[in-house]
Short mmCIF file of C-alpha atoms and ligand atoms in Angstrom, two decimals:
data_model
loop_
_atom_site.label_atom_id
_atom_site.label_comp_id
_atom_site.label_asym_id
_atom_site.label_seq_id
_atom_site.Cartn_x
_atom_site.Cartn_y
_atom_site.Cartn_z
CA UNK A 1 -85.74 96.01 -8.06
CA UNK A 2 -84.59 93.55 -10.61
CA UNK A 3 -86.68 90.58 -11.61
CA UNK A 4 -85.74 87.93 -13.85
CA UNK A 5 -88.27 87.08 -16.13
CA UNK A 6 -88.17 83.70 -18.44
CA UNK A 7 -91.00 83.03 -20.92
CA UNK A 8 -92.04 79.98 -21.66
CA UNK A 9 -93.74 81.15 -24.93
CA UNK A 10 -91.44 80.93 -28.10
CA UNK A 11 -90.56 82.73 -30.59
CA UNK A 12 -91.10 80.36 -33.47
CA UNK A 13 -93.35 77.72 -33.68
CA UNK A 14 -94.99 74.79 -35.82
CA UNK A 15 -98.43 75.25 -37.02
CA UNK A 16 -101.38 73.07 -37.61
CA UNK A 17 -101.79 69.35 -36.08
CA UNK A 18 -103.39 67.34 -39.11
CA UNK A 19 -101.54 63.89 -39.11
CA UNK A 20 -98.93 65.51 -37.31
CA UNK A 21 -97.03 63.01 -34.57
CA UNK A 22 -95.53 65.46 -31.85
CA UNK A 23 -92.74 64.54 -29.05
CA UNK A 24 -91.80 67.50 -26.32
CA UNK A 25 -89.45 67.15 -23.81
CA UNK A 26 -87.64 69.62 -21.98
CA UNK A 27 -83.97 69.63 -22.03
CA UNK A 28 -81.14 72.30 -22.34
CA UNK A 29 -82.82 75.24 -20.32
CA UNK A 30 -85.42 75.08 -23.09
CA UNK A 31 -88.21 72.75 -25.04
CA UNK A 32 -86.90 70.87 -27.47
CA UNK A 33 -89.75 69.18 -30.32
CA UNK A 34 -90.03 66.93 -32.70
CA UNK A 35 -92.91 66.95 -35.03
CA UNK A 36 -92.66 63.68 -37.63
CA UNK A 37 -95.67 63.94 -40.35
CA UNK A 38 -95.93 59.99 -41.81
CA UNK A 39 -93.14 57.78 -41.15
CA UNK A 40 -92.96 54.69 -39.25
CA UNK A 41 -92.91 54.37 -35.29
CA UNK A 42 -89.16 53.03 -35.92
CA UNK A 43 -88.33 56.08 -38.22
CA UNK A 44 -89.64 58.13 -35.16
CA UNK A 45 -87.93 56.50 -32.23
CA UNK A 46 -84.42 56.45 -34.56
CA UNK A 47 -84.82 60.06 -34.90
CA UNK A 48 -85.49 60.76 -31.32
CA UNK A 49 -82.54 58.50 -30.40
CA UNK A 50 -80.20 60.31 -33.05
CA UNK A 51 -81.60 63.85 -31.45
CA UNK A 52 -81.28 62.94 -27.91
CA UNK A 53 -77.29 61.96 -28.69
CA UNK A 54 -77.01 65.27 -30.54
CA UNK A 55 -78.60 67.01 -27.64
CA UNK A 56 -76.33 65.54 -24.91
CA UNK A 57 -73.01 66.04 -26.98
CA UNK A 58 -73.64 69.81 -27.15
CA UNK A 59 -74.75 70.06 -23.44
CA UNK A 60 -71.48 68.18 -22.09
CA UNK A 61 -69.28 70.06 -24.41
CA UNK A 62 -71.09 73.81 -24.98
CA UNK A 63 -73.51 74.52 -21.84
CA UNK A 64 -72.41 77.50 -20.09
CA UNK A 65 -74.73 76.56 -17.09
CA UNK A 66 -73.10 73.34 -16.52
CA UNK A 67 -69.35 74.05 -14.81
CA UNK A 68 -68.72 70.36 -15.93
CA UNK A 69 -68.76 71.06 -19.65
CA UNK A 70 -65.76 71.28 -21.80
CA UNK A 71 -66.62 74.74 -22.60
CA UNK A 72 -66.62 76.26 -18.99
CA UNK A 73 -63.30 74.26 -18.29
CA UNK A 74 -61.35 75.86 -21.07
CA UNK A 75 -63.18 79.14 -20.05
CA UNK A 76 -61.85 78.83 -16.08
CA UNK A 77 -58.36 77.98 -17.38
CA UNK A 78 -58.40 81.54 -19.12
CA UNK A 79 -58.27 79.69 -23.07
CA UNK A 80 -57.60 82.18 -25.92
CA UNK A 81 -56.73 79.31 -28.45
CA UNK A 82 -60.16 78.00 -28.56
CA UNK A 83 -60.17 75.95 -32.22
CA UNK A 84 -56.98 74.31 -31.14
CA UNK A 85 -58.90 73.33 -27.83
CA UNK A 86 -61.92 71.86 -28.56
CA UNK A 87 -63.25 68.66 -29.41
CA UNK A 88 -63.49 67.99 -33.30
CA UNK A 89 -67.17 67.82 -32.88
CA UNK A 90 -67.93 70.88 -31.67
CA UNK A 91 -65.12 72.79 -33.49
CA UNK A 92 -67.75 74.32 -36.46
CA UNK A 93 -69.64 76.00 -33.75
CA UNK A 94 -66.78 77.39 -32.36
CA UNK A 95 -65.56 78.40 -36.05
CA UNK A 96 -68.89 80.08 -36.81
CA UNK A 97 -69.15 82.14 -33.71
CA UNK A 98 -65.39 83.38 -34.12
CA UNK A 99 -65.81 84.24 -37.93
CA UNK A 100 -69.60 85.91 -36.88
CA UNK A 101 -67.66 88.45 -34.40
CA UNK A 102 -64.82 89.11 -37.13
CA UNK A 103 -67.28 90.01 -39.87
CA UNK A 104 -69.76 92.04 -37.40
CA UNK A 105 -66.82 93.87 -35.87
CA UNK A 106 -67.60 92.57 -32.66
CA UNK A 107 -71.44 93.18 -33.01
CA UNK A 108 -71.63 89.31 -31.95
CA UNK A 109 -69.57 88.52 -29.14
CA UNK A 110 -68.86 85.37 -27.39
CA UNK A 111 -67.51 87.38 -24.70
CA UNK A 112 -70.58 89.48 -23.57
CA UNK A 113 -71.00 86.24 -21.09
CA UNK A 114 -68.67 88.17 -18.57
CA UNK A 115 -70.62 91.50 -18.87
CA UNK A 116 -74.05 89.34 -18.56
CA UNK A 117 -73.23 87.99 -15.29
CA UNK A 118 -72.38 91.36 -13.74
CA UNK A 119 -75.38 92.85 -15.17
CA UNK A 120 -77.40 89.81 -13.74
CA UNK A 121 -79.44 88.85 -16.52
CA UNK A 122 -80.73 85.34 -16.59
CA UNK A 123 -79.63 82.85 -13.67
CA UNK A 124 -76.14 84.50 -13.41
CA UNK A 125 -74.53 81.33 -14.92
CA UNK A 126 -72.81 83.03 -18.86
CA UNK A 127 -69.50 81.67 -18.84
CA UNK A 128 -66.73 84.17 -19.81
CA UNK A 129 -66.76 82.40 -23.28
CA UNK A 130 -70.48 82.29 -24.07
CA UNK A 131 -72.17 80.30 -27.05
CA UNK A 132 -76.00 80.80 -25.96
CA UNK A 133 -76.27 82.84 -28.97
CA UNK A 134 -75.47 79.73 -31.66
CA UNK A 135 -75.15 76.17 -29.81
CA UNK A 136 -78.78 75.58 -30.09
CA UNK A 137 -78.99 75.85 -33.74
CA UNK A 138 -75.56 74.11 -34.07
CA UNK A 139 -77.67 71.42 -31.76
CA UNK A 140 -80.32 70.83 -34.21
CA UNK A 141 -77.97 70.95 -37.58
CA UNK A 142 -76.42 68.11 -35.75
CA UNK A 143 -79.69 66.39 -34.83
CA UNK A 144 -81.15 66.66 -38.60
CA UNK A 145 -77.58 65.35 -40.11
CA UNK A 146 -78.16 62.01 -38.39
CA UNK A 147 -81.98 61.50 -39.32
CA UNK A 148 -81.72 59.48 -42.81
CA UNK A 149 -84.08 62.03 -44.42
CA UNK A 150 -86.59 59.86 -45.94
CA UNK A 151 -89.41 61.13 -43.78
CA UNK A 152 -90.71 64.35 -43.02
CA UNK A 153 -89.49 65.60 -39.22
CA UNK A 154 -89.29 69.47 -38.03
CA UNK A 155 -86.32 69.65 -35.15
CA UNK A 156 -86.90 72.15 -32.96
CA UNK A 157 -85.30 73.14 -29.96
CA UNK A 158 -86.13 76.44 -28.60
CA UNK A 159 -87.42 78.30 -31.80
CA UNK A 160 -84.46 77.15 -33.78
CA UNK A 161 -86.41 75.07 -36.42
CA UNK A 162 -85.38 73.28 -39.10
CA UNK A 163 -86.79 71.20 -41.80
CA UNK A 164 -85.98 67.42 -42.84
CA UNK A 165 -87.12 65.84 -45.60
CA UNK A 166 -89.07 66.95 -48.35
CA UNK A 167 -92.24 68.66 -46.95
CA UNK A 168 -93.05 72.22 -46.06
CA UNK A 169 -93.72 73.34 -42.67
CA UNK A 170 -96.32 76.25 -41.63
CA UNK A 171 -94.35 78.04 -39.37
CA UNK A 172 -95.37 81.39 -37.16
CA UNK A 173 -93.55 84.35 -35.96
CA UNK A 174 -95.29 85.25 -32.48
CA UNK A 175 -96.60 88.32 -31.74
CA UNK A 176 -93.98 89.70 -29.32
CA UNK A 177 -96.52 92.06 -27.66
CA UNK A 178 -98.51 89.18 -27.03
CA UNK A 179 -101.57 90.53 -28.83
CA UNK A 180 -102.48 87.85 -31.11
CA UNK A 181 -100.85 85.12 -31.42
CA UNK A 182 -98.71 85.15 -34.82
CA UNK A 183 -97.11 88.35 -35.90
CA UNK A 184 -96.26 86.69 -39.51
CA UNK A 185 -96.82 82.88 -41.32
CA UNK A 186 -94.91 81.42 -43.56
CA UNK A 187 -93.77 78.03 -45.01
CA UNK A 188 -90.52 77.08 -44.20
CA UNK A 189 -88.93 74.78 -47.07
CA UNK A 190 -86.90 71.49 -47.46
CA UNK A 191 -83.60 72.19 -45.65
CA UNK A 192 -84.36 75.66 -44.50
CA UNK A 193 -84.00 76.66 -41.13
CA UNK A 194 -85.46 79.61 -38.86
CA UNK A 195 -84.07 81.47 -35.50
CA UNK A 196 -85.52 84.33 -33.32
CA UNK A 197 -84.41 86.36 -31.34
CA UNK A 198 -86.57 88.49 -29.20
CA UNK A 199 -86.19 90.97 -26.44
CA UNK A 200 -89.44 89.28 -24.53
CA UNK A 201 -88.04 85.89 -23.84
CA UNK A 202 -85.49 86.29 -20.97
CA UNK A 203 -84.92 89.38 -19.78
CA UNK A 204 -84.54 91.72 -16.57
CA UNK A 205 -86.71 94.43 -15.38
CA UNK A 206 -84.98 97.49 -12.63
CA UNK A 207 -87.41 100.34 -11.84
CA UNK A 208 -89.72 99.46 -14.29
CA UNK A 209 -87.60 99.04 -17.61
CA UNK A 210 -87.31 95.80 -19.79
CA UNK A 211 -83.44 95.24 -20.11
CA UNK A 212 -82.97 92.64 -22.98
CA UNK A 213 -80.25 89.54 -22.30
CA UNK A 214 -78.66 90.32 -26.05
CA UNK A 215 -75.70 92.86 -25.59
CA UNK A 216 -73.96 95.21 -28.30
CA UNK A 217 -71.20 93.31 -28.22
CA UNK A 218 -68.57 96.35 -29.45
CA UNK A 219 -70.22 98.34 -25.89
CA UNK A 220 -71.96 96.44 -23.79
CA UNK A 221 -74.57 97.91 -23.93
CA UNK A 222 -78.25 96.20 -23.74
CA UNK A 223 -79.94 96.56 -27.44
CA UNK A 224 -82.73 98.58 -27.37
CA UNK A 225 -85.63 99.32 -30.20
CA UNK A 226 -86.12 96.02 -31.59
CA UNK A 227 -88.96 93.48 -29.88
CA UNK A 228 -87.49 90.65 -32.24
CA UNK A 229 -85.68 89.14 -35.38
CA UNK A 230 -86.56 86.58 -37.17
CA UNK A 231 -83.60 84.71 -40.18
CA UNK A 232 -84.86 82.05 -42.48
CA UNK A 233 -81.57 80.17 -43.79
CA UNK A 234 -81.50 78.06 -47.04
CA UNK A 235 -79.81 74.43 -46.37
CA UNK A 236 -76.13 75.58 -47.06
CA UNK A 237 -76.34 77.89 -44.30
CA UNK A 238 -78.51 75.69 -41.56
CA UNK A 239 -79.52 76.37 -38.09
CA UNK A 240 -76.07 77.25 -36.31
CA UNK A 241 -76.38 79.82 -38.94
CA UNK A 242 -80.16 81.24 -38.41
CA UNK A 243 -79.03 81.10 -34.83
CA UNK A 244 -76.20 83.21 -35.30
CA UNK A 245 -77.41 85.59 -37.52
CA UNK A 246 -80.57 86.43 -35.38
CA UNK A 247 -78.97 87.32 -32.11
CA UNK A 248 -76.32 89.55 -34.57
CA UNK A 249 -79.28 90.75 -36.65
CA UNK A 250 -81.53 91.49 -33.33
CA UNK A 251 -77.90 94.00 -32.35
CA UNK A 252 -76.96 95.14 -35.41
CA UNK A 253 -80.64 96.81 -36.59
CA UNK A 254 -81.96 96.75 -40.20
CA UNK A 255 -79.91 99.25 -41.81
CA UNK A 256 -76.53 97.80 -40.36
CA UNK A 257 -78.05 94.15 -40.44
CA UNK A 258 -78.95 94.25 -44.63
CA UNK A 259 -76.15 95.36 -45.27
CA UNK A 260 -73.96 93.06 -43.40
CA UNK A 261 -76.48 90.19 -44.65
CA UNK A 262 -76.23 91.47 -48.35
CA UNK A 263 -72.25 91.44 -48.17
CA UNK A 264 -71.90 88.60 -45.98
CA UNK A 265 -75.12 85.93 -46.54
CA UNK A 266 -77.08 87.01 -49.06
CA UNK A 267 -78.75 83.81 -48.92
CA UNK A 268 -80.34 84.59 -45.69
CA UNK A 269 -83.99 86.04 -45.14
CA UNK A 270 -84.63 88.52 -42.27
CA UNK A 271 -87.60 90.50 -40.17
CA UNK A 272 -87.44 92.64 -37.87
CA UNK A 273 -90.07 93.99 -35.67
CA UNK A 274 -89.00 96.93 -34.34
CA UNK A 275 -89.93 97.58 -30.06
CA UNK A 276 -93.01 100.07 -30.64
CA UNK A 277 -96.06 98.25 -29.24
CA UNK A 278 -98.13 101.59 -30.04
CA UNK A 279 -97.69 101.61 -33.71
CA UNK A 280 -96.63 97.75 -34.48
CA UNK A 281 -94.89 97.58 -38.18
CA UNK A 282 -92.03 94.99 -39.57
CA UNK A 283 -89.23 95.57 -41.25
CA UNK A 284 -87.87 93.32 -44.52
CA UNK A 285 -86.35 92.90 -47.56
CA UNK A 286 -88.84 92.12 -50.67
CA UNK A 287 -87.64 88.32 -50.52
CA UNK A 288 -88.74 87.89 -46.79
CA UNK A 289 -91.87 89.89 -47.53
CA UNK A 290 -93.06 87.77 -50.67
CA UNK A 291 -92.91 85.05 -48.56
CA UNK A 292 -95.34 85.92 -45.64
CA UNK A 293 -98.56 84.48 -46.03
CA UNK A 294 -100.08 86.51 -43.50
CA UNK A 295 -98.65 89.19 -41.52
CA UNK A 296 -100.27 90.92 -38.68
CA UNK A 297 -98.81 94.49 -39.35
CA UNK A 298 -97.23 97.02 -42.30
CA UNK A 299 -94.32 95.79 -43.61
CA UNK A 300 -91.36 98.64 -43.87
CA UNK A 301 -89.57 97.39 -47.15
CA UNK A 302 -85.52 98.01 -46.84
P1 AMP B 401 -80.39 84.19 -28.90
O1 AMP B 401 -81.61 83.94 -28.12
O2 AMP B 401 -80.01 83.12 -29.86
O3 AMP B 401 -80.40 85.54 -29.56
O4 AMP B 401 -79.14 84.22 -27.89
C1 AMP B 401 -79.12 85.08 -26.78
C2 AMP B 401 -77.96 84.69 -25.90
O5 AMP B 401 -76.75 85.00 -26.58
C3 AMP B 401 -77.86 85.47 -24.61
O6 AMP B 401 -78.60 84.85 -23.59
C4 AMP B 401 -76.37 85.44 -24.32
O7 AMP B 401 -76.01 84.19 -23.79
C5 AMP B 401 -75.78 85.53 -25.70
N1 AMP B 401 -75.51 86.91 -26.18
C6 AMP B 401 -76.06 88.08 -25.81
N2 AMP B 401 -75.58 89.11 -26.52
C7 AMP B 401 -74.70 88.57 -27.42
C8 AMP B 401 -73.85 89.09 -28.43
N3 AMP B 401 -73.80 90.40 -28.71
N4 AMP B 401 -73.08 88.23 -29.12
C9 AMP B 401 -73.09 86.90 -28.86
N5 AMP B 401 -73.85 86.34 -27.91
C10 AMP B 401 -74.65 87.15 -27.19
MG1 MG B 402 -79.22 83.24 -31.72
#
């Protein structure tokens, strides 16, 4: 028996309400938010406006659910030169999900669409060349470089958060066993961005076991032993990048994953929480753990 489960909990989400103005819509398989915190009602319909364009470039040119998009035409036609292909717009995406597989040795892999599909995870519709892994973070850079910055506005679409303007957000990790409801709070900064990636939010169940929809890319395998990863990115790196890094992180492991982090982006912050509801523990590096204001469990240092 195989059921397809989707979630509508998230990963990562916004905290408190205080003099907080909040717009949700659902768009993109997903929710996307905006939460604006002062600002005028223009500075908040200009920023939805500027969002909503950012949000229906990347669904005409990236979806993999939609055969229309540019992305699922090139992938039909059997592409290979993809950078040469692509609109100008959406070529960084592309860029960042090539160079992610060359550094992870295939760890991350655009490809795994074609393995998904057979395996039936989700609704069956990964295209062979598959950017479910990044294009929502590469969404909400986009979004946040066309808000003027002057007032304070979390993007968020899906989990994939990030920060504009120059106020903190309180920001929570949820449990993934769905115990309580925050594994781990933080503040996320000016310009930083945060991405999960968790084995609880789509995935398929046969005879009993939870399959996860991230794949080792280098086998094909499903990833088992971690419930979720969580990457805070400073402002150079941005959301494409948190994206990116968690879905790589969530295959790669901690051992594999610092290093590859501490060669690659040392810049970035990760957490895992490994998949043992019995005994529930994190694991981080001393930067990610100095910034947890509360965390719900041990905290493995690596
Ligand atoms: P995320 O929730 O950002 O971790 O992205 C998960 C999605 O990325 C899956 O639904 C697949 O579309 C895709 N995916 C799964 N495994 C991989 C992988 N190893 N490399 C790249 N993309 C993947
Ligand atoms: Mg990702």
């Amino acid at each position: 028996m195989v059921a397809v489960v989707a979630a509508a909990a998230l990963a990562m989400r916004q905290l408190g309400t205080r003099g907080i103005v909040r717009e949700r819509w659902p768009v993109m398989g997903t929710v996307a938010v905006l939460a604006h915190r002062g600002g005028t009602p223009e500075a908040r319909v200009e920023a939805r406006a500027k969002t909503d364009a950012a949000y229906s470039l990347v669904e005409r040119l990236l979806s993999a659910w939609n055969p229309e998009s540019e992305l699922s035409r090139l992938a039909r036609e059997g592409c290979t030169n993809w950078l040469e292909r692509v609109s100008v717009e959406v070529r960084p995406c592309y860029a960042e999900a090539l160079r992610l597989a060359e550094l992870s040795g295939g760890a991350f892999n655009p490809r795994v669409g074609v393995k998904l599909r057979e395996l039936g995870v989700g609704s069956g519709t990964y295209s062979d060349f598959d950017l479910g892994a990044i294009a929502k973070g590469f969404a909400v850079d986009l979004a946040a470089a066309g808000m003027r910055g002057d007032a304070d506005v979390l993007v968020d679409l899906g989990g994939n958060l990030r920060v504009v303007g120059t106020g903190a957000w309180r920001t929570g990790v949820r449990d993934p066993f769905h115990r309580g409801a925050n594994a781990a709070v933080f503040d996320l900064a000016p310009g930083e961005s945060v991405a999960t990636s968790g084995n609880y939010e789509r995935f398929i169940e046969r005879d009993g076991i939870r399959y996860s929809h991230i794949l080792d890319g280098r086998t094909g395998e499903h990833v088992a032993g971690i419930a979720a990863v969580t990457v805070v990115t400073p402002p150079e790196y941005g959301a494409m990048l948190a994206d990116g890094l968690s879905t790589t992180l969530f295959v790669l492991g901690p051992e594999e994953g610092m290093r590859f982090l501490r060669s690659h982006y040392p810049r970035a912050l990760a957490l895992w929480i490994p998949d043992c509801p019995d005994s529930p523990r994190m694991v981080a590096p001393p930067e990610m753990k100095s910034r947890l204001l509360e965390c719900a469990w041990p905290i493995i240092n690596i």
